[in-house]
Short mmCIF file of N, CA, C and O in Angstrom, two decimals:
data_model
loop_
_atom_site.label_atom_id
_atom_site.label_comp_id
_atom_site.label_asym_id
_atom_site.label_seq_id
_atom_site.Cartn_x
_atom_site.Cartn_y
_atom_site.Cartn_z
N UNK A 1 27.05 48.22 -6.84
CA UNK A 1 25.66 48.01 -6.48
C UNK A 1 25.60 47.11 -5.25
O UNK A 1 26.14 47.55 -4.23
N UNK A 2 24.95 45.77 -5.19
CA UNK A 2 25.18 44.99 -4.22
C UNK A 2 25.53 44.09 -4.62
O UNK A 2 25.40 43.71 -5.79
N UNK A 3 26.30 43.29 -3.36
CA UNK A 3 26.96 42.22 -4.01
C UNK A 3 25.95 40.72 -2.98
O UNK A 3 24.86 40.83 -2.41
N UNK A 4 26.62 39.81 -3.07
CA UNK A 4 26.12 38.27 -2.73
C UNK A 4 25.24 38.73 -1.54
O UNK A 4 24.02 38.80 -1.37
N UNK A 5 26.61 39.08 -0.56
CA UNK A 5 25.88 39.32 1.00
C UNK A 5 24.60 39.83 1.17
O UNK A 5 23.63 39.27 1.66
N UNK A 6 24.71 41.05 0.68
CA UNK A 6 23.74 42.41 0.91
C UNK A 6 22.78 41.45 0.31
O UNK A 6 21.84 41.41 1.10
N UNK A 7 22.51 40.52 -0.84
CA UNK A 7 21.53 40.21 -1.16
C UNK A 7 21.06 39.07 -0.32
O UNK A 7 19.87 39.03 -0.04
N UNK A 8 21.86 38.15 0.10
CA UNK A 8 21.44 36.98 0.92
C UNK A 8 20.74 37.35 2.21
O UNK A 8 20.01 36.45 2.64
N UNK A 9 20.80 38.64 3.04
CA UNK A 9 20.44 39.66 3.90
C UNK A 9 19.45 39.96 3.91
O UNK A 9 18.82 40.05 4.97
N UNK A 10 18.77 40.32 2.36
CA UNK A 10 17.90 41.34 1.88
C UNK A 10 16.61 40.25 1.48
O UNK A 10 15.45 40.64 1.43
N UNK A 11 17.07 38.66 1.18
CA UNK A 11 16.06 38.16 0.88
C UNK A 11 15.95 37.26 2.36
O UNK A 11 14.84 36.79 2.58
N UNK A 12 17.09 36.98 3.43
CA UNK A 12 16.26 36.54 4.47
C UNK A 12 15.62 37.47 5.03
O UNK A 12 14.79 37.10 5.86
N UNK A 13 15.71 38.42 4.88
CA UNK A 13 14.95 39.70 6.12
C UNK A 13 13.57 39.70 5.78
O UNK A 13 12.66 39.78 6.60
N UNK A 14 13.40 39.55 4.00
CA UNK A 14 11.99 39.88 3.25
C UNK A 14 11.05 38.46 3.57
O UNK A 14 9.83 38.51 3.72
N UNK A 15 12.07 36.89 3.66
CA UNK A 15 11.28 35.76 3.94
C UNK A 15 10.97 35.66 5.29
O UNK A 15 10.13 34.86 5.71
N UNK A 16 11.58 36.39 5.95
CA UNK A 16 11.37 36.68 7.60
C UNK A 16 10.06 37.24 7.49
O UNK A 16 9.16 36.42 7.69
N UNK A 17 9.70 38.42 7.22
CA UNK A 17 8.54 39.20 7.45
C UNK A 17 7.21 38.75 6.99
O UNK A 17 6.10 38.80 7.52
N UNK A 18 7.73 38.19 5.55
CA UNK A 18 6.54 37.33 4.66
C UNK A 18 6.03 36.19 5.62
O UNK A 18 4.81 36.05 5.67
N UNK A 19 6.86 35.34 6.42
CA UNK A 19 6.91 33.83 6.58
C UNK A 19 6.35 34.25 8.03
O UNK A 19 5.72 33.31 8.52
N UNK A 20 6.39 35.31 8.82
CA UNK A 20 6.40 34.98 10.04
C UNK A 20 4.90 34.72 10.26
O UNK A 20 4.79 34.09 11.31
N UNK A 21 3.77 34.94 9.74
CA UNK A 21 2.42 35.13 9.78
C UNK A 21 2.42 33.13 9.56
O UNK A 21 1.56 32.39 10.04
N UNK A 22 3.47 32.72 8.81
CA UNK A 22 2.75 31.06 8.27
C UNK A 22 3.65 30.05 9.21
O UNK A 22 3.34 28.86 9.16
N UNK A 23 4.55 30.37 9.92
CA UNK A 23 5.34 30.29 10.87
C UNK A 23 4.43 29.40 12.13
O UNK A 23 4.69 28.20 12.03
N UNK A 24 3.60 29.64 13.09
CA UNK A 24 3.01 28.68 13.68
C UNK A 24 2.33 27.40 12.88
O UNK A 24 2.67 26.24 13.06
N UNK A 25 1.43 27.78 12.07
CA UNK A 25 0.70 26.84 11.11
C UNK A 25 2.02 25.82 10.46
O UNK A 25 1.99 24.59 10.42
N UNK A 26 3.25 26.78 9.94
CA UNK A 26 4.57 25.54 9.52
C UNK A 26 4.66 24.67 11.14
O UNK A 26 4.15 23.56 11.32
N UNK A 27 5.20 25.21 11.88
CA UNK A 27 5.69 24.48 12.84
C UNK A 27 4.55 23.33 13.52
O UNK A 27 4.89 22.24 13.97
N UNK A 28 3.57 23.70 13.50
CA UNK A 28 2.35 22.54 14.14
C UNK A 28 2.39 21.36 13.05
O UNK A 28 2.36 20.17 13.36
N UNK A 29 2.44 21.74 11.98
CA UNK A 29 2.10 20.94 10.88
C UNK A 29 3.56 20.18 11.05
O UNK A 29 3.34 19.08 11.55
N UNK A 30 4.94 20.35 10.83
CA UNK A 30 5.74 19.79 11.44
C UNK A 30 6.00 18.82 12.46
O UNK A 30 6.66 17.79 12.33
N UNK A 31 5.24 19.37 13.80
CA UNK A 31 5.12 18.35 14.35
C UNK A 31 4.29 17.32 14.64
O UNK A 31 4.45 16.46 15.51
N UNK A 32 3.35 17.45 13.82
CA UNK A 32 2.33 16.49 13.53
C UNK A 32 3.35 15.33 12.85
O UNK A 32 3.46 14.15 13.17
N UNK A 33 3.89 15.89 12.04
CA UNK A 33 4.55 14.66 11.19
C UNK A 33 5.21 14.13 12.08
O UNK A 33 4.88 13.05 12.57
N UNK A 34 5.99 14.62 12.34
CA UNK A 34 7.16 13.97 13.44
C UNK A 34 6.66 13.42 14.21
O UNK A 34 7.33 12.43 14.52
N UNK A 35 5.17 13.55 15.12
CA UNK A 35 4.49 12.43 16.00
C UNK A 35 4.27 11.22 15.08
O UNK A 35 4.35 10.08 15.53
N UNK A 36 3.94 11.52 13.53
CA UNK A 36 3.33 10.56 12.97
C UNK A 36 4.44 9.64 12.46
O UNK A 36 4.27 8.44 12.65
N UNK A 37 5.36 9.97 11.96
CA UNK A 37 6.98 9.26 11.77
C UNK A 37 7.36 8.53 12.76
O UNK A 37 7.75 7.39 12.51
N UNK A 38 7.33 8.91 13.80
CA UNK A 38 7.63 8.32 15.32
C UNK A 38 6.82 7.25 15.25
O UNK A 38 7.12 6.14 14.80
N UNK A 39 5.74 7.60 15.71
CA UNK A 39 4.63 6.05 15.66
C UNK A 39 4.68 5.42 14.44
O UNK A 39 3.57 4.90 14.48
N UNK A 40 5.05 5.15 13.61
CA UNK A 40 5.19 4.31 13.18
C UNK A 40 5.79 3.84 12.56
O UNK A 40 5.45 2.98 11.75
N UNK A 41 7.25 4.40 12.79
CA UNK A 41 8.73 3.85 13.12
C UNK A 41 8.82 3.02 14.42
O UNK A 41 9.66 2.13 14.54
N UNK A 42 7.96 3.31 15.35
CA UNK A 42 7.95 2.49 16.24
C UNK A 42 6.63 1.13 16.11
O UNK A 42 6.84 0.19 16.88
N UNK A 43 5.81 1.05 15.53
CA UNK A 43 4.73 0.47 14.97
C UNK A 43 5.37 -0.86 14.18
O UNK A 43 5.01 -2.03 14.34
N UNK A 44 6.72 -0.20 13.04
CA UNK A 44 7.79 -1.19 12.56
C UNK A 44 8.54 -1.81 13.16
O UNK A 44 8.61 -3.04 13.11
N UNK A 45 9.27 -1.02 13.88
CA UNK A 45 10.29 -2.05 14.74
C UNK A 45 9.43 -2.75 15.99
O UNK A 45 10.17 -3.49 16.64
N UNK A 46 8.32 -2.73 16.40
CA UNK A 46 7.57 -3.57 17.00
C UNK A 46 7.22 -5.02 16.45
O UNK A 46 7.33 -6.11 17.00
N UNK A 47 6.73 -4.62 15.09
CA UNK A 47 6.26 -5.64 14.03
C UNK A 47 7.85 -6.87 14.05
O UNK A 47 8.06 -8.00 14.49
N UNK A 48 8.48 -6.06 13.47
CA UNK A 48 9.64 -6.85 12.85
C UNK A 48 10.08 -7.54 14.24
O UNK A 48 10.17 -8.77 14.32
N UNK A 49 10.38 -6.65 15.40
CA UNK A 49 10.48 -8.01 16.48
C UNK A 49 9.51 -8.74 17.46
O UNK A 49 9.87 -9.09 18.59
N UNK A 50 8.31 -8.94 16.98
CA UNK A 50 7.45 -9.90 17.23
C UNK A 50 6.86 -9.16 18.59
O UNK A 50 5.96 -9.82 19.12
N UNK A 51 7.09 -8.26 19.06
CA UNK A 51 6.65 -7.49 20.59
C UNK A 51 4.80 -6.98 20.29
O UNK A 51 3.87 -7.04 21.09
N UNK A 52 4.81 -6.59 19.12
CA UNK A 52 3.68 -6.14 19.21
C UNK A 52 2.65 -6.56 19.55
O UNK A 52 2.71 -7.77 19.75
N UNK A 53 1.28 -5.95 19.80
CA UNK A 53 0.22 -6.86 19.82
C UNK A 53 -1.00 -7.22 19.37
O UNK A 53 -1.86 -6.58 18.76
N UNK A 54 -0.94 -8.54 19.83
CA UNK A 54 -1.63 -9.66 19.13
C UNK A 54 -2.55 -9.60 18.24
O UNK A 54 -3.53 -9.20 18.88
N UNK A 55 -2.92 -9.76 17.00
CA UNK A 55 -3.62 -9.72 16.10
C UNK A 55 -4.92 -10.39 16.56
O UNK A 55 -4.98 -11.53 17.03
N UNK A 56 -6.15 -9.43 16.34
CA UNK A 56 -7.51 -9.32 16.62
C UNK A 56 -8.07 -10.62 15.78
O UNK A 56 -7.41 -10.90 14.78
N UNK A 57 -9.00 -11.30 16.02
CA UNK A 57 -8.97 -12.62 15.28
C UNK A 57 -11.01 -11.97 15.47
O UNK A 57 -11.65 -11.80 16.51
N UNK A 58 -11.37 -11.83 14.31
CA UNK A 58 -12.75 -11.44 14.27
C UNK A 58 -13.65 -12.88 13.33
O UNK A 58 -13.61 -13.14 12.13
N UNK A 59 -14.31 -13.50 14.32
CA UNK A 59 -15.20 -14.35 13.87
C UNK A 59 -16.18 -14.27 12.47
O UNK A 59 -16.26 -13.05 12.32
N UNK A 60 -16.86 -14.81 11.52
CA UNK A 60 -18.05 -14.48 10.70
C UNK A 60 -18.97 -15.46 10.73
O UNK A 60 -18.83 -16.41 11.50
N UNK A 61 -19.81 -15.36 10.07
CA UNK A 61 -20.72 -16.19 10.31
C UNK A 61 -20.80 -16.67 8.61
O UNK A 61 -20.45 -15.94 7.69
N UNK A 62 -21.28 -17.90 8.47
CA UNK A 62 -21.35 -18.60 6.86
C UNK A 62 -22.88 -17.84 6.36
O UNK A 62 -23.76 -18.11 7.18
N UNK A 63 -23.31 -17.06 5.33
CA UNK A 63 -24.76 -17.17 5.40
C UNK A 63 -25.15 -17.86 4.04
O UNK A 63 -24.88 -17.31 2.97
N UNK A 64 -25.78 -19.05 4.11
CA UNK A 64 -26.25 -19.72 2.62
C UNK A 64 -26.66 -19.01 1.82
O UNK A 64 -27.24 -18.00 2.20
N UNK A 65 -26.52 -19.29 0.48
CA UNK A 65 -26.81 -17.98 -0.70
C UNK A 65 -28.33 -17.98 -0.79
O UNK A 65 -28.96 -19.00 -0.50
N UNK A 66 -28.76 -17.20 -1.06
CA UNK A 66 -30.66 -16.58 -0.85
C UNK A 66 -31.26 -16.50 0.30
O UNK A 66 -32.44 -16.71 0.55
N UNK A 67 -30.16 -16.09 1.22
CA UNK A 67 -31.12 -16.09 3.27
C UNK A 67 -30.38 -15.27 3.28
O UNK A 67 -29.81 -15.46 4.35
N UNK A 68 -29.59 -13.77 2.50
CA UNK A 68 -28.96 -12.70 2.84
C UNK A 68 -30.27 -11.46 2.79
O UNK A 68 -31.46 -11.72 2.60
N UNK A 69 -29.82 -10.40 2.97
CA UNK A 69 -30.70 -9.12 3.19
C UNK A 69 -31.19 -8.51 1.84
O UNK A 69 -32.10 -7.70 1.68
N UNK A 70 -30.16 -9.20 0.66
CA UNK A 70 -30.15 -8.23 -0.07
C UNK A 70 -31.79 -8.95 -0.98
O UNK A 70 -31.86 -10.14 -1.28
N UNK A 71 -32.86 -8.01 -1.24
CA UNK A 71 -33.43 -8.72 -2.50
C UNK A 71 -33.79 -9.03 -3.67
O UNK A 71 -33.82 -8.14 -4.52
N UNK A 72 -34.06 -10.07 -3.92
CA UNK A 72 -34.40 -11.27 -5.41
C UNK A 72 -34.66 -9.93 -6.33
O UNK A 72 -35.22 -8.92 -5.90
N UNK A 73 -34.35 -10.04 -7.19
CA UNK A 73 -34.61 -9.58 -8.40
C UNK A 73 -34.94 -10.51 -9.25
O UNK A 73 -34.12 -11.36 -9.58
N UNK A 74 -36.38 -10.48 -9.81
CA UNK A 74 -36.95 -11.66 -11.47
C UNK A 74 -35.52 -11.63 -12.40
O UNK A 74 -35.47 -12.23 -13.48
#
Protein backbone atom coordinates (compact mmCIF):
# COMPACT_ATOMS: atom_id res chain seq x y z
CA UNK A 1 0.00 0.00 0.00
CA UNK A 2 1.85 3.13 1.12
CA UNK A 3 4.42 3.43 3.17
CA UNK A 4 5.87 6.57 5.62
CA UNK A 5 7.07 8.66 2.57
CA UNK A 6 4.16 8.50 0.20
CA UNK A 7 2.26 9.51 3.26
CA UNK A 8 4.41 12.38 4.63
CA UNK A 9 4.02 13.71 0.74
CA UNK A 10 0.40 13.19 0.66
CA UNK A 11 -0.32 15.10 3.87
CA UNK A 12 2.18 18.05 3.04
CA UNK A 13 0.73 18.48 -0.44
CA UNK A 14 -3.05 18.35 1.20
CA UNK A 15 -1.72 21.10 4.13
CA UNK A 16 -0.24 23.00 1.22
CA UNK A 17 -3.52 23.49 -0.63
CA UNK A 18 -5.71 23.75 2.58
CA UNK A 19 -3.17 26.36 4.26
CA UNK A 20 -2.37 28.39 1.30
CA UNK A 21 -5.69 30.59 1.45
CA UNK A 22 -4.61 31.25 5.61
CA UNK A 23 -1.01 31.71 4.62
CA UNK A 24 -0.90 35.68 4.32
CA UNK A 25 -3.25 36.26 7.39
CA UNK A 26 -0.46 33.46 9.26
CA UNK A 27 2.42 35.41 8.12
CA UNK A 28 1.14 39.17 9.02
CA UNK A 29 0.00 37.94 12.24
CA UNK A 30 3.58 36.60 12.72
CA UNK A 31 5.03 39.52 12.18
CA UNK A 32 3.14 41.53 14.25
CA UNK A 33 4.47 39.49 17.04
CA UNK A 34 7.88 39.67 16.19
CA UNK A 35 7.57 43.66 15.99
CA UNK A 36 5.92 43.25 19.32
CA UNK A 37 8.72 40.83 20.97
CA UNK A 38 11.30 43.16 19.61
CA UNK A 39 9.96 46.25 21.33
CA UNK A 40 9.87 45.09 24.18
CA UNK A 41 12.83 43.09 24.48
CA UNK A 42 14.22 46.21 23.75
CA UNK A 43 11.83 48.27 26.23
CA UNK A 44 13.73 45.59 28.90
CA UNK A 45 17.08 45.86 28.23
CA UNK A 46 16.59 49.68 28.20
CA UNK A 47 14.92 49.49 31.66
CA UNK A 48 17.49 47.22 33.23
CA UNK A 49 20.33 49.58 31.99
CA UNK A 50 19.02 52.78 33.16
CA UNK A 51 19.07 54.35 29.26
CA UNK A 52 15.55 54.66 29.08
CA UNK A 53 13.38 57.50 29.40
CA UNK A 54 12.65 59.45 32.12
CA UNK A 55 9.65 58.73 34.02
CA UNK A 56 6.67 61.26 33.50
CA UNK A 57 6.13 62.78 37.00
CA UNK A 58 2.21 63.90 36.76
CA UNK A 59 1.19 66.47 39.41
CA UNK A 60 -2.54 66.21 41.48
CA UNK A 61 -4.18 68.36 43.17
CA UNK A 62 -5.41 67.61 47.17
CA UNK A 63 -9.36 68.09 46.99
CA UNK A 64 -10.89 68.35 50.73
CA UNK A 65 -13.59 65.75 51.31
CA UNK A 66 -17.24 67.38 50.39
CA UNK A 67 -15.82 70.11 47.57
CA UNK A 68 -15.61 66.97 45.02
CA UNK A 69 -18.18 66.64 41.99
CA UNK A 70 -19.64 63.78 43.18
CA UNK A 71 -23.21 64.43 45.12
CA UNK A 72 -24.40 64.29 48.92
CA UNK A 73 -26.64 61.71 49.34
CA UNK A 74 -29.17 62.10 52.90
Amino acid sequence: MFGLSELAIILIVVTAVIGIKKFPELARSAGKSARILKAEARAAKEEQSGTGPAPRVVRGEVVPPGTGTTPDHP
